[in-house]
Coordinates of C-alpha atoms in Angstrom, one line a residue:
M1 CA 0.0 0.0 0.0
E2 CA 1.4 3.4 -1.0
A3 CA 2.1 6.0 1.6
S4 CA -0.8 8.2 0.3
Q5 CA -3.2 5.3 0.7
V6 CA -2.0 4.7 4.3
Q7 CA -2.5 8.3 5.1
K8 CA -6.0 8.3 3.6
A9 CA -6.9 5.2 5.7
L10 CA -5.6 7.0 8.9
D11 CA -7.2 10.3 8.1
G12 CA -9.4 11.4 11.0
F13 CA -8.2 8.4 13.1
E14 CA -7.2 10.5 16.1
S15 CA -10.5 12.2 16.2
F16 CA -12.3 8.8 16.1
V17 CA -10.2 7.4 18.9
T18 CA -10.7 10.5 21.1
A19 CA -14.5 10.3 20.6
Q20 CA -14.5 6.6 21.6
L21 CA -12.4 7.3 24.7
Q22 CA -15.1 9.8 25.7
A23 CA -18.0 7.5 24.8
W24 CA -16.6 4.6 26.8
K25 CA -15.1 6.7 29.6
A26 CA -11.7 5.0 29.1
P27 CA -8.7 6.8 30.6
G28 CA -6.4 6.0 27.7
V29 CA -5.6 3.7 24.8
A30 CA -2.5 2.8 22.7
V31 CA -2.7 1.6 19.1
S32 CA -0.2 0.3 16.6
V33 CA -0.9 -0.7 13.0
V34 CA 1.2 -2.9 10.8
K35 CA 0.7 -2.9 7.0
D36 CA 2.9 -4.7 4.4
G37 CA 5.7 -5.4 6.9
E38 CA 5.9 -1.9 8.2
V39 CA 4.6 -0.2 11.4
V40 CA 2.5 2.7 9.9
L41 CA 1.1 3.8 13.3
A42 CA 2.2 3.5 16.9
Q43 CA 0.6 6.1 19.2
G44 CA -1.0 6.6 22.6
Y45 CA -4.2 8.6 23.3
G46 CA -5.6 9.8 26.5
F47 CA -3.9 9.1 29.9
R48 CA -2.0 6.2 31.4
D49 CA -2.5 7.9 34.8
L50 CA -5.8 9.8 35.1
E51 CA -5.1 11.4 38.4
Q52 CA -1.8 12.9 37.5
Q53 CA -2.8 13.4 33.8
L54 CA 0.2 11.5 32.5
P55 CA -0.2 10.8 28.8
M56 CA -0.5 7.4 27.3
T57 CA 2.3 6.7 24.8
S58 CA 3.3 4.0 22.4
K59 CA 5.8 2.8 25.0
T60 CA 3.4 2.6 27.9
L61 CA 3.4 -0.9 29.4
L62 CA -0.1 -2.4 29.7
A63 CA -1.4 -5.9 30.4
I64 CA -2.3 -7.8 27.3
G65 CA -4.3 -10.5 29.3
S66 CA -5.3 -13.5 27.3
S67 CA -3.5 -12.2 24.2
S68 CA -0.6 -13.9 26.0
K69 CA -2.0 -17.4 25.0
A70 CA -0.5 -17.1 21.5
F71 CA 2.9 -16.7 23.0
T72 CA 2.5 -20.0 24.9
T73 CA 1.3 -21.9 21.8
T74 CA 4.2 -20.4 19.8
A75 CA 6.6 -21.6 22.4
V76 CA 5.1 -25.1 22.1
A77 CA 5.4 -24.9 18.3
M78 CA 9.1 -24.0 18.7
L79 CA 9.7 -27.0 20.9
V80 CA 7.8 -29.2 18.4
E81 CA 10.2 -28.1 15.7
D82 CA 13.1 -28.7 18.2
G83 CA 11.9 -32.3 18.4
K84 CA 11.2 -32.0 22.1
L85 CA 7.4 -31.9 22.0
D86 CA 4.6 -33.2 19.8
W87 CA 1.2 -31.6 19.5
D88 CA -0.5 -35.0 19.3
Q89 CA 1.3 -37.1 21.8
P90 CA -0.4 -37.6 25.2
V91 CA 0.8 -34.9 27.7
Q92 CA 1.6 -37.7 30.1
R93 CA 4.6 -38.4 27.9
Y94 CA 6.1 -35.2 29.2
L95 CA 4.3 -34.9 32.6
P96 CA 3.9 -38.5 33.8
G97 CA 2.1 -37.3 36.9
L98 CA -0.6 -35.4 35.0
R99 CA -4.1 -36.6 36.0
L100 CA -7.5 -35.3 35.0
Y101 CA -10.8 -36.1 36.6
D102 CA -11.7 -38.4 33.7
P103 CA -9.1 -41.2 33.4
V104 CA -9.7 -41.6 29.7
A105 CA -8.9 -37.9 29.2
S106 CA -5.9 -38.2 31.5
A107 CA -4.4 -40.9 29.2
K108 CA -5.3 -39.2 25.9
V109 CA -5.2 -35.4 26.4
T110 CA -2.7 -33.7 24.1
L111 CA -1.2 -30.2 23.9
R112 CA -3.4 -29.7 20.8
D113 CA -6.5 -30.5 23.0
M114 CA -5.4 -28.0 25.6
G115 CA -4.4 -25.4 23.1
C116 CA -7.8 -25.4 21.4
H117 CA -9.9 -25.7 24.6
R118 CA -11.5 -29.1 24.0
T119 CA -10.7 -30.9 27.2
G120 CA -14.3 -30.8 28.7
L121 CA -13.2 -28.7 31.6
P122 CA -15.1 -25.4 32.3
R123 CA -13.2 -22.3 33.3
Y124 CA -12.9 -22.5 37.1
D125 CA -11.3 -19.0 36.7
I126 CA -11.8 -18.1 40.4
M127 CA -8.6 -20.2 41.0
L128 CA -6.7 -17.5 39.2
F129 CA -7.3 -15.3 42.2
N130 CA -5.8 -17.7 44.8
P131 CA -2.2 -16.6 45.3
A132 CA -1.5 -19.7 47.4
F133 CA -1.3 -21.7 44.1
S134 CA 1.9 -22.3 42.2
R135 CA 1.8 -23.4 38.6
E136 CA 2.6 -26.9 39.7
D137 CA -0.2 -26.8 42.2
I138 CA -2.6 -25.9 39.4
V139 CA -1.4 -28.9 37.4
R140 CA -2.0 -31.1 40.4
S141 CA -5.5 -29.7 41.0
L142 CA -6.8 -30.8 37.6
E143 CA -7.7 -34.3 38.7
H144 CA -10.1 -32.9 41.3
L145 CA -12.0 -30.6 38.9
E146 CA -15.0 -32.2 37.3
P147 CA -15.6 -31.6 33.6
S148 CA -18.9 -30.3 32.4
R149 CA -18.7 -31.7 28.9
D150 CA -17.3 -34.9 27.4
F151 CA -13.6 -34.9 26.3
R152 CA -13.1 -33.4 22.8
T153 CA -16.8 -32.7 22.2
A154 CA -17.0 -29.0 22.7
W155 CA -15.1 -25.7 22.9
Q156 CA -14.8 -24.4 26.5
Y157 CA -12.4 -21.6 27.1
Q158 CA -9.9 -22.7 29.7
N159 CA -7.1 -20.8 31.5
L160 CA -5.9 -23.6 33.8
M161 CA -5.0 -25.7 30.8
Y162 CA -2.8 -22.9 29.4
A163 CA -1.0 -22.7 32.7
T164 CA -0.4 -26.4 32.3
M165 CA 0.9 -26.0 28.8
G166 CA 3.3 -23.3 30.1
Y167 CA 4.4 -25.7 32.8
V168 CA 5.2 -28.3 30.1
V169 CA 7.2 -25.8 28.1
G170 CA 9.3 -25.0 31.2
K171 CA 9.8 -28.7 32.1
V172 CA 10.8 -29.8 28.6
A173 CA 13.0 -26.8 28.0
G174 CA 14.8 -27.3 31.3
T175 CA 13.9 -23.7 32.4
T176 CA 10.6 -21.8 33.0
W177 CA 7.9 -20.7 30.5
E178 CA 8.9 -17.1 31.3
D179 CA 12.6 -17.6 30.5
F180 CA 11.8 -19.6 27.4
V181 CA 9.5 -16.9 26.0
R182 CA 12.0 -14.2 26.9
E183 CA 14.9 -15.9 25.2
R184 CA 13.2 -17.4 22.1
I185 CA 10.5 -14.7 21.4
F186 CA 11.0 -11.4 23.3
Q187 CA 14.8 -11.1 22.6
P188 CA 14.7 -11.8 18.9
L189 CA 11.7 -9.5 18.4
G190 CA 13.3 -6.7 20.3
M191 CA 10.6 -6.8 23.0
G192 CA 13.0 -5.7 25.8
S193 CA 10.4 -3.8 27.8
S194 CA 7.9 -6.7 27.8
N195 CA 7.6 -8.7 31.0
F196 CA 5.6 -11.2 33.0
S197 CA 4.6 -9.3 36.1
V198 CA 2.6 -6.1 36.9
V199 CA 5.2 -5.6 39.7
E200 CA 7.9 -5.5 37.1
S201 CA 5.9 -3.1 34.9
Q202 CA 5.6 -0.6 37.8
K203 CA 9.4 -0.3 37.9
S204 CA 9.2 1.3 34.4
E205 CA 9.1 5.0 33.8
D206 CA 6.1 4.5 31.5
F207 CA 3.4 2.2 32.7
G208 CA -0.4 2.4 32.7
L209 CA -2.6 2.3 35.8
P210 CA -5.6 0.0 35.9
Y211 CA -9.1 1.4 35.9
G212 CA -12.7 0.2 36.1
K213 CA -16.1 1.7 35.8
N214 CA -18.7 1.5 38.6
E215 CA -22.0 2.7 37.1
E216 CA -20.7 5.7 35.3
E217 CA -17.8 6.5 37.7
V218 CA -14.3 5.6 36.6
K219 CA -12.2 4.3 39.5
R220 CA -8.7 3.0 40.1
M221 CA -8.4 -0.7 40.4
E222 CA -5.7 -2.8 42.1
F223 CA -3.0 -4.4 40.0
L224 CA -3.7 -8.2 39.7
E225 CA -0.7 -10.5 39.8
I226 CA -1.5 -13.9 38.4
S227 CA 1.9 -15.4 37.9
A228 CA 0.9 -19.0 38.4
T229 CA -1.4 -18.8 35.4
G230 CA 1.0 -16.5 33.5
P231 CA 1.0 -18.6 30.3
A232 CA -2.8 -18.0 30.1
G233 CA -2.6 -14.2 30.4
N234 CA 0.1 -12.4 32.4
I235 CA 2.3 -10.7 29.7
N236 CA 2.7 -6.9 29.8
S237 CA 3.9 -5.0 26.8
N238 CA 3.5 -1.9 24.7
V239 CA 2.1 -1.3 21.2
E240 CA 5.5 -0.7 19.7
E241 CA 6.8 -4.1 20.8
M242 CA 3.6 -5.9 20.1
A243 CA 3.8 -4.6 16.6
H244 CA 6.9 -6.7 16.2
W245 CA 4.9 -9.7 17.4
V246 CA 2.3 -9.0 14.7
M247 CA 5.0 -8.7 12.1
L248 CA 6.3 -12.1 13.0
N249 CA 2.9 -13.7 12.6
L250 CA 2.1 -11.9 9.3
D251 CA 5.5 -12.8 7.9
K252 CA 4.8 -16.5 8.6
G253 CA 7.3 -16.9 11.5
K254 CA 10.0 -14.5 10.3
F255 CA 11.1 -11.2 11.7
K256 CA 13.5 -9.0 9.8
G257 CA 14.6 -12.0 7.8
Q258 CA 15.2 -14.3 10.8
E259 CA 13.0 -17.4 11.1
L260 CA 11.9 -17.9 14.7
V261 CA 9.3 -20.5 13.8
S262 CA 8.4 -22.2 10.5
A263 CA 5.6 -21.1 8.2
D264 CA 3.9 -24.5 8.9
G265 CA 4.2 -23.9 12.6
I266 CA 2.5 -20.5 12.3
M267 CA -0.2 -22.0 10.0
Q268 CA -1.1 -24.6 12.6
L269 CA -1.5 -21.9 15.2
H270 CA -3.7 -19.8 13.0
S271 CA -5.8 -22.6 11.4
P272 CA -9.3 -23.4 12.8
H273 CA -9.2 -26.5 15.1
I274 CA -12.7 -26.4 16.7
M275 CA -15.8 -24.4 15.8
L276 CA -17.4 -22.0 18.3
P277 CA -21.1 -21.6 18.8
Q278 CA -22.3 -19.6 15.8
T279 CA -24.4 -16.8 17.3
G280 CA -25.1 -14.9 14.1
R281 CA -25.5 -11.7 16.1
H282 CA -23.2 -9.8 13.7
P283 CA -23.7 -10.9 10.0
E284 CA -20.3 -9.5 9.1
I285 CA -18.6 -12.1 11.3
T286 CA -18.9 -15.7 10.3
F287 CA -17.3 -19.1 10.7
S288 CA -16.0 -18.3 14.2
S289 CA -13.5 -20.9 15.4
Y290 CA -10.4 -21.4 17.6
G291 CA -7.0 -22.4 16.5
L292 CA -4.1 -22.7 18.9
G293 CA -3.9 -19.6 21.0
W294 CA -5.8 -17.6 18.3
F295 CA -9.5 -17.1 17.3
A296 CA -10.2 -17.2 13.6
N297 CA -13.3 -16.0 11.6
T298 CA -14.2 -14.1 8.6
Y299 CA -14.9 -10.3 8.8
R300 CA -16.7 -8.8 5.9
G301 CA -15.3 -11.5 3.6
H302 CA -11.8 -11.5 4.9
T303 CA -10.1 -14.1 7.1
V304 CA -9.2 -12.6 10.5
V305 CA -6.9 -14.1 13.2
H306 CA -7.2 -12.5 16.5
H307 CA -7.1 -12.8 20.3
G308 CA -8.3 -10.3 22.9
G309 CA -7.4 -10.1 26.6
N310 CA -9.0 -8.9 29.8
T311 CA -7.5 -8.7 33.2
A312 CA -8.1 -6.4 36.2
G313 CA -8.1 -2.8 34.8
F314 CA -6.9 -3.6 31.3
S315 CA -8.3 -4.8 28.0
A316 CA -6.5 -5.7 24.8
M317 CA -6.9 -6.9 21.2
V318 CA -4.4 -8.3 18.7
S319 CA -6.0 -8.8 15.3
M320 CA -4.7 -9.5 11.8
I321 CA -5.9 -10.0 8.3
P322 CA -3.1 -12.2 7.0
G323 CA -4.3 -12.0 3.4
E324 CA -3.9 -8.2 3.5
K325 CA -0.7 -8.2 5.5
L326 CA -2.6 -6.0 7.9
G327 CA -2.5 -6.1 11.7
V328 CA -3.5 -4.0 14.6
V329 CA -2.8 -3.9 18.4
V330 CA -5.0 -2.0 20.8
L331 CA -4.3 -1.8 24.5
T332 CA -6.3 0.1 27.0
N333 CA -6.2 0.7 30.8
M334 CA -9.9 0.1 31.3
N335 CA -11.5 -3.1 32.7
S336 CA -13.7 -5.2 30.4
C337 CA -13.8 -2.6 27.8
P338 CA -14.8 -3.2 24.1
L339 CA -12.8 -0.3 22.9
P340 CA -10.0 -2.5 21.6
D341 CA -12.5 -4.5 19.4
I342 CA -14.2 -1.2 18.2
I343 CA -10.9 0.4 17.2
A344 CA -9.5 -2.8 15.5
N345 CA -12.6 -3.2 13.4
Y346 CA -12.5 0.5 12.5
V347 CA -8.9 0.1 11.3
F348 CA -9.9 -2.9 9.2
D349 CA -12.8 -1.0 7.6
R350 CA -10.7 1.9 6.7
F351 CA -7.7 0.0 5.3
L352 CA -10.1 -2.3 3.4
G353 CA -11.8 0.7 1.8
L354 CA -15.1 -0.2 3.4
E355 CA -17.7 2.1 4.9
P356 CA -17.0 1.8 8.7
L357 CA -19.6 0.1 10.7
D358 CA -20.8 1.7 14.0
W359 CA -19.3 -1.0 16.3
S360 CA -19.6 1.4 19.3
Q361 CA -23.3 1.5 19.0
R362 CA -23.5 -2.3 18.6
Y363 CA -21.4 -2.9 21.7
Q364 CA -23.5 -0.4 23.7
A365 CA -26.6 -2.4 22.7
E366 CA -24.8 -5.6 23.7
L367 CA -23.9 -4.1 27.0
S368 CA -27.5 -3.2 27.7
R369 CA -28.6 -6.7 26.8
F370 CA -25.9 -8.2 29.1
L371 CA -27.0 -6.0 32.0
E372 CA -30.7 -6.9 31.4
A373 CA -29.8 -10.6 31.3
R374 CA -27.9 -10.4 34.6
A375 CA -30.8 -8.6 36.2
K376 CA -33.1 -11.4 35.1
Q377 CA -30.7 -14.0 36.6
D378 CA -30.6 -12.1 39.9
E379 CA -34.4 -11.9 39.8
A380 CA -34.7 -15.7 39.1
I381 CA -32.6 -16.3 42.2
R382 CA -34.9 -14.1 44.3
L383 CA -38.0 -15.7 42.9
G384 CA -36.7 -19.1 43.8
R385 CA -36.3 -18.2 47.5
K386 CA -38.7 -19.9 50.0
E387 CA -40.0 -17.3 52.4
G388 CA -40.1 -17.8 56.1
T389 CA -37.2 -20.2 56.5
S390 CA -34.1 -19.8 58.6
P391 CA -30.7 -21.5 58.9
S392 CA -30.8 -24.8 60.8
H393 CA -27.8 -23.8 62.9
P394 CA -26.6 -20.6 64.6
L395 CA -24.4 -18.6 62.1
Q396 CA -21.3 -19.3 64.2
E397 CA -21.6 -23.0 63.5
Y398 CA -21.1 -22.3 59.7
A399 CA -17.9 -20.5 60.4
G400 CA -14.6 -22.3 59.8
Q401 CA -12.1 -23.4 57.2
Y402 CA -13.4 -25.5 54.3
Q403 CA -11.1 -27.4 51.9
H404 CA -11.4 -28.7 48.3
P405 CA -8.6 -31.0 47.1
G406 CA -8.3 -29.0 43.9
A407 CA -9.5 -25.5 44.6
G408 CA -7.9 -25.1 48.0
T409 CA -9.3 -23.3 51.1
L410 CA -12.5 -21.3 51.6
A411 CA -12.5 -19.4 54.9
I412 CA -16.0 -18.5 56.4
S413 CA -16.6 -16.2 59.3
V414 CA -19.6 -14.4 60.9
D415 CA -20.2 -10.8 59.8
G416 CA -23.1 -9.4 61.8
E417 CA -26.3 -11.0 60.6
S418 CA -24.6 -12.8 57.6
L419 CA -21.5 -14.8 56.7
Q420 CA -18.3 -13.6 55.0
A421 CA -16.2 -16.0 52.9
V422 CA -12.7 -15.4 51.6
Y423 CA -11.2 -17.4 48.8
G424 CA -7.7 -16.1 47.9
R425 CA -8.2 -12.5 46.9
V426 CA -11.9 -12.9 46.5
N427 CA -14.4 -11.8 49.2
L428 CA -17.8 -13.3 49.2
A429 CA -20.7 -11.8 51.1
M430 CA -23.0 -14.7 52.1
I431 CA -26.6 -13.6 52.8
H432 CA -29.2 -16.1 53.9
H433 CA -31.4 -17.3 51.0
H434 CA -33.5 -20.1 52.5
H435 CA -32.9 -23.1 54.8
D436 CA -29.1 -23.8 54.6
T437 CA -28.6 -22.0 51.3
F438 CA -26.9 -18.6 51.1
Q439 CA -26.5 -16.1 48.3
A440 CA -22.8 -15.6 47.7
R441 CA -22.2 -12.2 46.2
F442 CA -18.8 -11.1 45.1
E443 CA -16.9 -8.9 42.6
I444 CA -14.3 -10.4 40.3
V445 CA -12.3 -8.2 37.9
G446 CA -15.0 -5.6 38.0
H447 CA -18.0 -7.9 37.6
T448 CA -20.5 -8.5 40.4
M449 CA -21.8 -12.0 40.5
T450 CA -24.3 -13.9 42.7
M451 CA -24.4 -17.6 43.1
L452 CA -26.1 -20.0 45.6
A453 CA -24.0 -21.8 48.2
N454 CA -25.5 -24.8 50.0
F455 CA -24.3 -26.1 53.4
A456 CA -24.7 -29.7 54.4
T457 CA -24.6 -31.5 57.7
D458 CA -23.4 -34.9 58.8
T459 CA -25.4 -37.6 60.6
K460 CA -24.4 -35.9 63.9
G461 CA -26.1 -32.7 62.9
R462 CA -22.8 -30.7 62.4
V463 CA -22.1 -28.5 59.4
R464 CA -19.6 -30.5 57.4
S465 CA -19.5 -29.0 53.8
V466 CA -20.4 -26.2 51.5
A467 CA -21.2 -26.6 47.8
I468 CA -20.7 -23.6 45.6
P469 CA -20.5 -23.3 41.7
L470 CA -17.1 -21.6 41.5
G471 CA -16.6 -22.8 38.0
L472 CA -18.1 -19.4 37.0
E473 CA -19.7 -20.9 33.9
P474 CA -23.1 -22.3 33.1
G475 CA -23.1 -26.0 33.5
A476 CA -20.0 -26.1 35.7
K477 CA -20.3 -28.6 38.6
E478 CA -20.4 -27.3 42.1
L479 CA -17.2 -27.5 44.1
V480 CA -17.8 -29.2 47.4
F481 CA -15.5 -27.8 50.2
L482 CA -15.3 -30.1 53.2
R483 CA -14.9 -28.5 56.7
V484 CA -11.4 -28.7 58.1
P485 CA -11.4 -29.9 61.8
D486 CA -10.7 -27.0 64.2
Q487 CA -7.4 -28.0 65.7
S488 CA -7.9 -25.5 68.5
L489 CA -10.7 -27.8 69.9
A490 CA -8.1 -30.5 70.7
A491 CA -6.2 -28.5 73.3
D492 CA -3.1 -30.5 74.2
P493 CA -3.5 -34.0 72.6
R494 CA -1.0 -35.5 75.1
Q495 CA -3.5 -35.3 77.9
Y496 CA -5.5 -38.1 76.2
A497 CA -2.5 -40.4 75.6
G498 CA -2.6 -43.7 77.7
E499 CA -4.2 -47.1 78.0
Y500 CA -7.9 -47.6 78.6
E501 CA -9.6 -50.8 79.9
L502 CA -12.8 -52.1 78.2
G503 CA -14.0 -55.5 79.4
G504 CA -10.5 -57.0 79.4
T505 CA -9.5 -55.3 76.2
T506 CA -6.9 -52.5 76.2
I507 CA -7.4 -49.5 74.0
T508 CA -4.3 -47.5 73.4
V509 CA -4.3 -43.8 72.6
S510 CA -1.1 -42.0 71.6
V511 CA 0.3 -38.9 69.8
R512 CA 2.0 -39.2 66.5
G513 CA 4.1 -36.4 65.2
E514 CA 3.4 -33.1 66.9
D515 CA -0.4 -33.2 67.4
T516 CA -2.0 -36.2 65.6
L517 CA -4.0 -38.4 68.0
V518 CA -4.4 -42.0 67.2
M519 CA -6.3 -45.0 68.7
V520 CA -5.4 -48.7 68.5
L521 CA -7.7 -51.6 69.4
P522 CA -6.2 -55.1 69.3
G523 CA -6.6 -56.7 65.9
Q524 CA -7.8 -53.5 64.2
P525 CA -6.1 -50.9 62.1
T526 CA -4.9 -47.7 63.7
Y527 CA -7.5 -45.0 63.8
Q528 CA -6.9 -41.2 63.6
L529 CA -8.9 -39.1 66.0
V530 CA -10.1 -35.8 64.4
P531 CA -11.1 -32.9 66.8
A532 CA -14.8 -32.3 66.8
G533 CA -15.5 -30.4 70.0
E534 CA -14.3 -30.1 73.6
H535 CA -12.8 -33.5 74.5
S536 CA -14.7 -34.9 71.5
F537 CA -13.3 -36.6 68.4
D538 CA -14.5 -38.1 65.1
I539 CA -12.8 -41.3 63.9
K540 CA -11.4 -40.5 60.4
G541 CA -13.0 -42.6 57.7
L542 CA -15.9 -43.8 60.0
T543 CA -18.8 -41.5 59.7
S544 CA -21.0 -43.1 62.4
F545 CA -18.3 -43.5 65.0
A546 CA -16.9 -41.0 67.6
V547 CA -14.9 -40.8 70.7
R548 CA -15.4 -38.6 73.8
F549 CA -13.1 -38.3 76.8
N550 CA -14.5 -37.7 80.3
T551 CA -12.6 -35.8 82.9
D552 CA -12.5 -35.6 86.7
E553 CA -11.1 -32.4 88.2
G554 CA -9.4 -31.6 84.9
R555 CA -7.8 -35.0 84.4
V556 CA -8.9 -37.4 81.6
V557 CA -10.3 -40.6 83.3
E558 CA -12.5 -42.3 80.7
L559 CA -12.7 -43.0 77.0
V560 CA -16.3 -43.2 75.6
L561 CA -16.5 -45.1 72.3
I562 CA -19.7 -44.2 70.4
Q563 CA -20.7 -46.5 67.6
P564 CA -23.9 -47.6 65.8
T565 CA -24.2 -50.7 68.1
G566 CA -24.0 -48.8 71.3
V567 CA -21.9 -46.6 73.6
F568 CA -19.0 -48.2 75.5
T569 CA -16.9 -46.7 78.3
A570 CA -13.3 -47.6 78.9
R571 CA -11.6 -46.6 82.2
R572 CA -8.1 -45.2 82.0
K573 CA -5.5 -47.4 83.6

């Protein structure tokens, strides 16, 4: 394209972007455009820091969110070409300890399955907000997370699987995903400012602050560090350096004459692997599909390869029309904002010589429909409530630590007339709904959500678990968190150690390790005693059995064995 044609395509572009910033109340946006192997635009608009009125520039570091996924699949493609990985070999070949909930999927799941989101696992994205998890912990958690669809039957966007892919990259390369991407992608592309941590970004002289919108008020948000799931969405960059990334993809794996990955490798990443639900809501966008780290569809008759990104306070879009050697990067410091999509489509319309469509108006209409649908969901929850009921226990009896083998710990406490739950960085206000069901309301990356959490009791009438659909996706199974015994109830376990006489049989109680109380009966296995109350214990693995110790003047004198056939008292020797 000649310089005059480029200039014509960009004529009025700044005015358009400025108007869109005002329409969407976004603090700032940065844009770069690549055409025929050259960067024809790289510019910032608005502010990277609204309070101090610091301008957005083409060098401003911003989070690219899930646009990071293509870096992960490109890293895999490089290792495939190195002969160290294979897209279609079971991942257990590289991670022998990998287990999924479904044993068939465990044995067969490949990097291609993970890369195109067809493993059957829903999002479970709330786990991204649990800083206690390492990347290895996430891999280990997968066997405890139930799928909502059959293996290889449907597209379900999945961040945890991309964390797993990054873990594989690091293991096979003998380093980490971060170091591999830095050495094999960032350095050859001259992406020296790009990084893998919002903490690192804030050391720069030019970085964007995150913002969100509450009703119509723009507010600062907290930076979100999600290093464990970094391969799914934790890269930070600027539009100048991201333009180099686009050039690599448009030039089929080459940058300035140097081949980083083969043309066939790039083609596999860009090619459709699985179809998405065809909504038909925009007739100009058809045949929506997913490749490996990239979406693919047609836009007004042209094949488009793209991937957006959203993380706390930032939104992004990297989009290309390979047949036109045209690419655009749009990064903004506004949470869940469609501005990157709007600007990218506008660039395509102008460079293709088409009459620009009013994508801003379309997204405003979609936002209205989304808010209306969410209001209807909240109303459905309210209408399903049975009036006149109350919790079966005092609120204090619901408080405690609850554990899920894959998702980790949920801590619940009493907050006035309701309950408060904490999961990682997420706070959930739990308001009574009916019986032992509570409405769990929380905000996650700027979105307020309401779901129902149901408590269950054991045969002794004690609150023992809470089930809550933290998969954050329709059809996701509830995660059941089991109550963790309150160790403070046990006091000093050594006070119970000793021998107890029961009809000529000696029951021995002892302490193993620092505080684990065990009980031994002749000819039976060793039983672990789990604190359940003052001087009271459950027997681990036996739901209808319990032990209580009686005291006399502060000294333990009897062991009472409670079982379905009766209650038996053993005197301490």
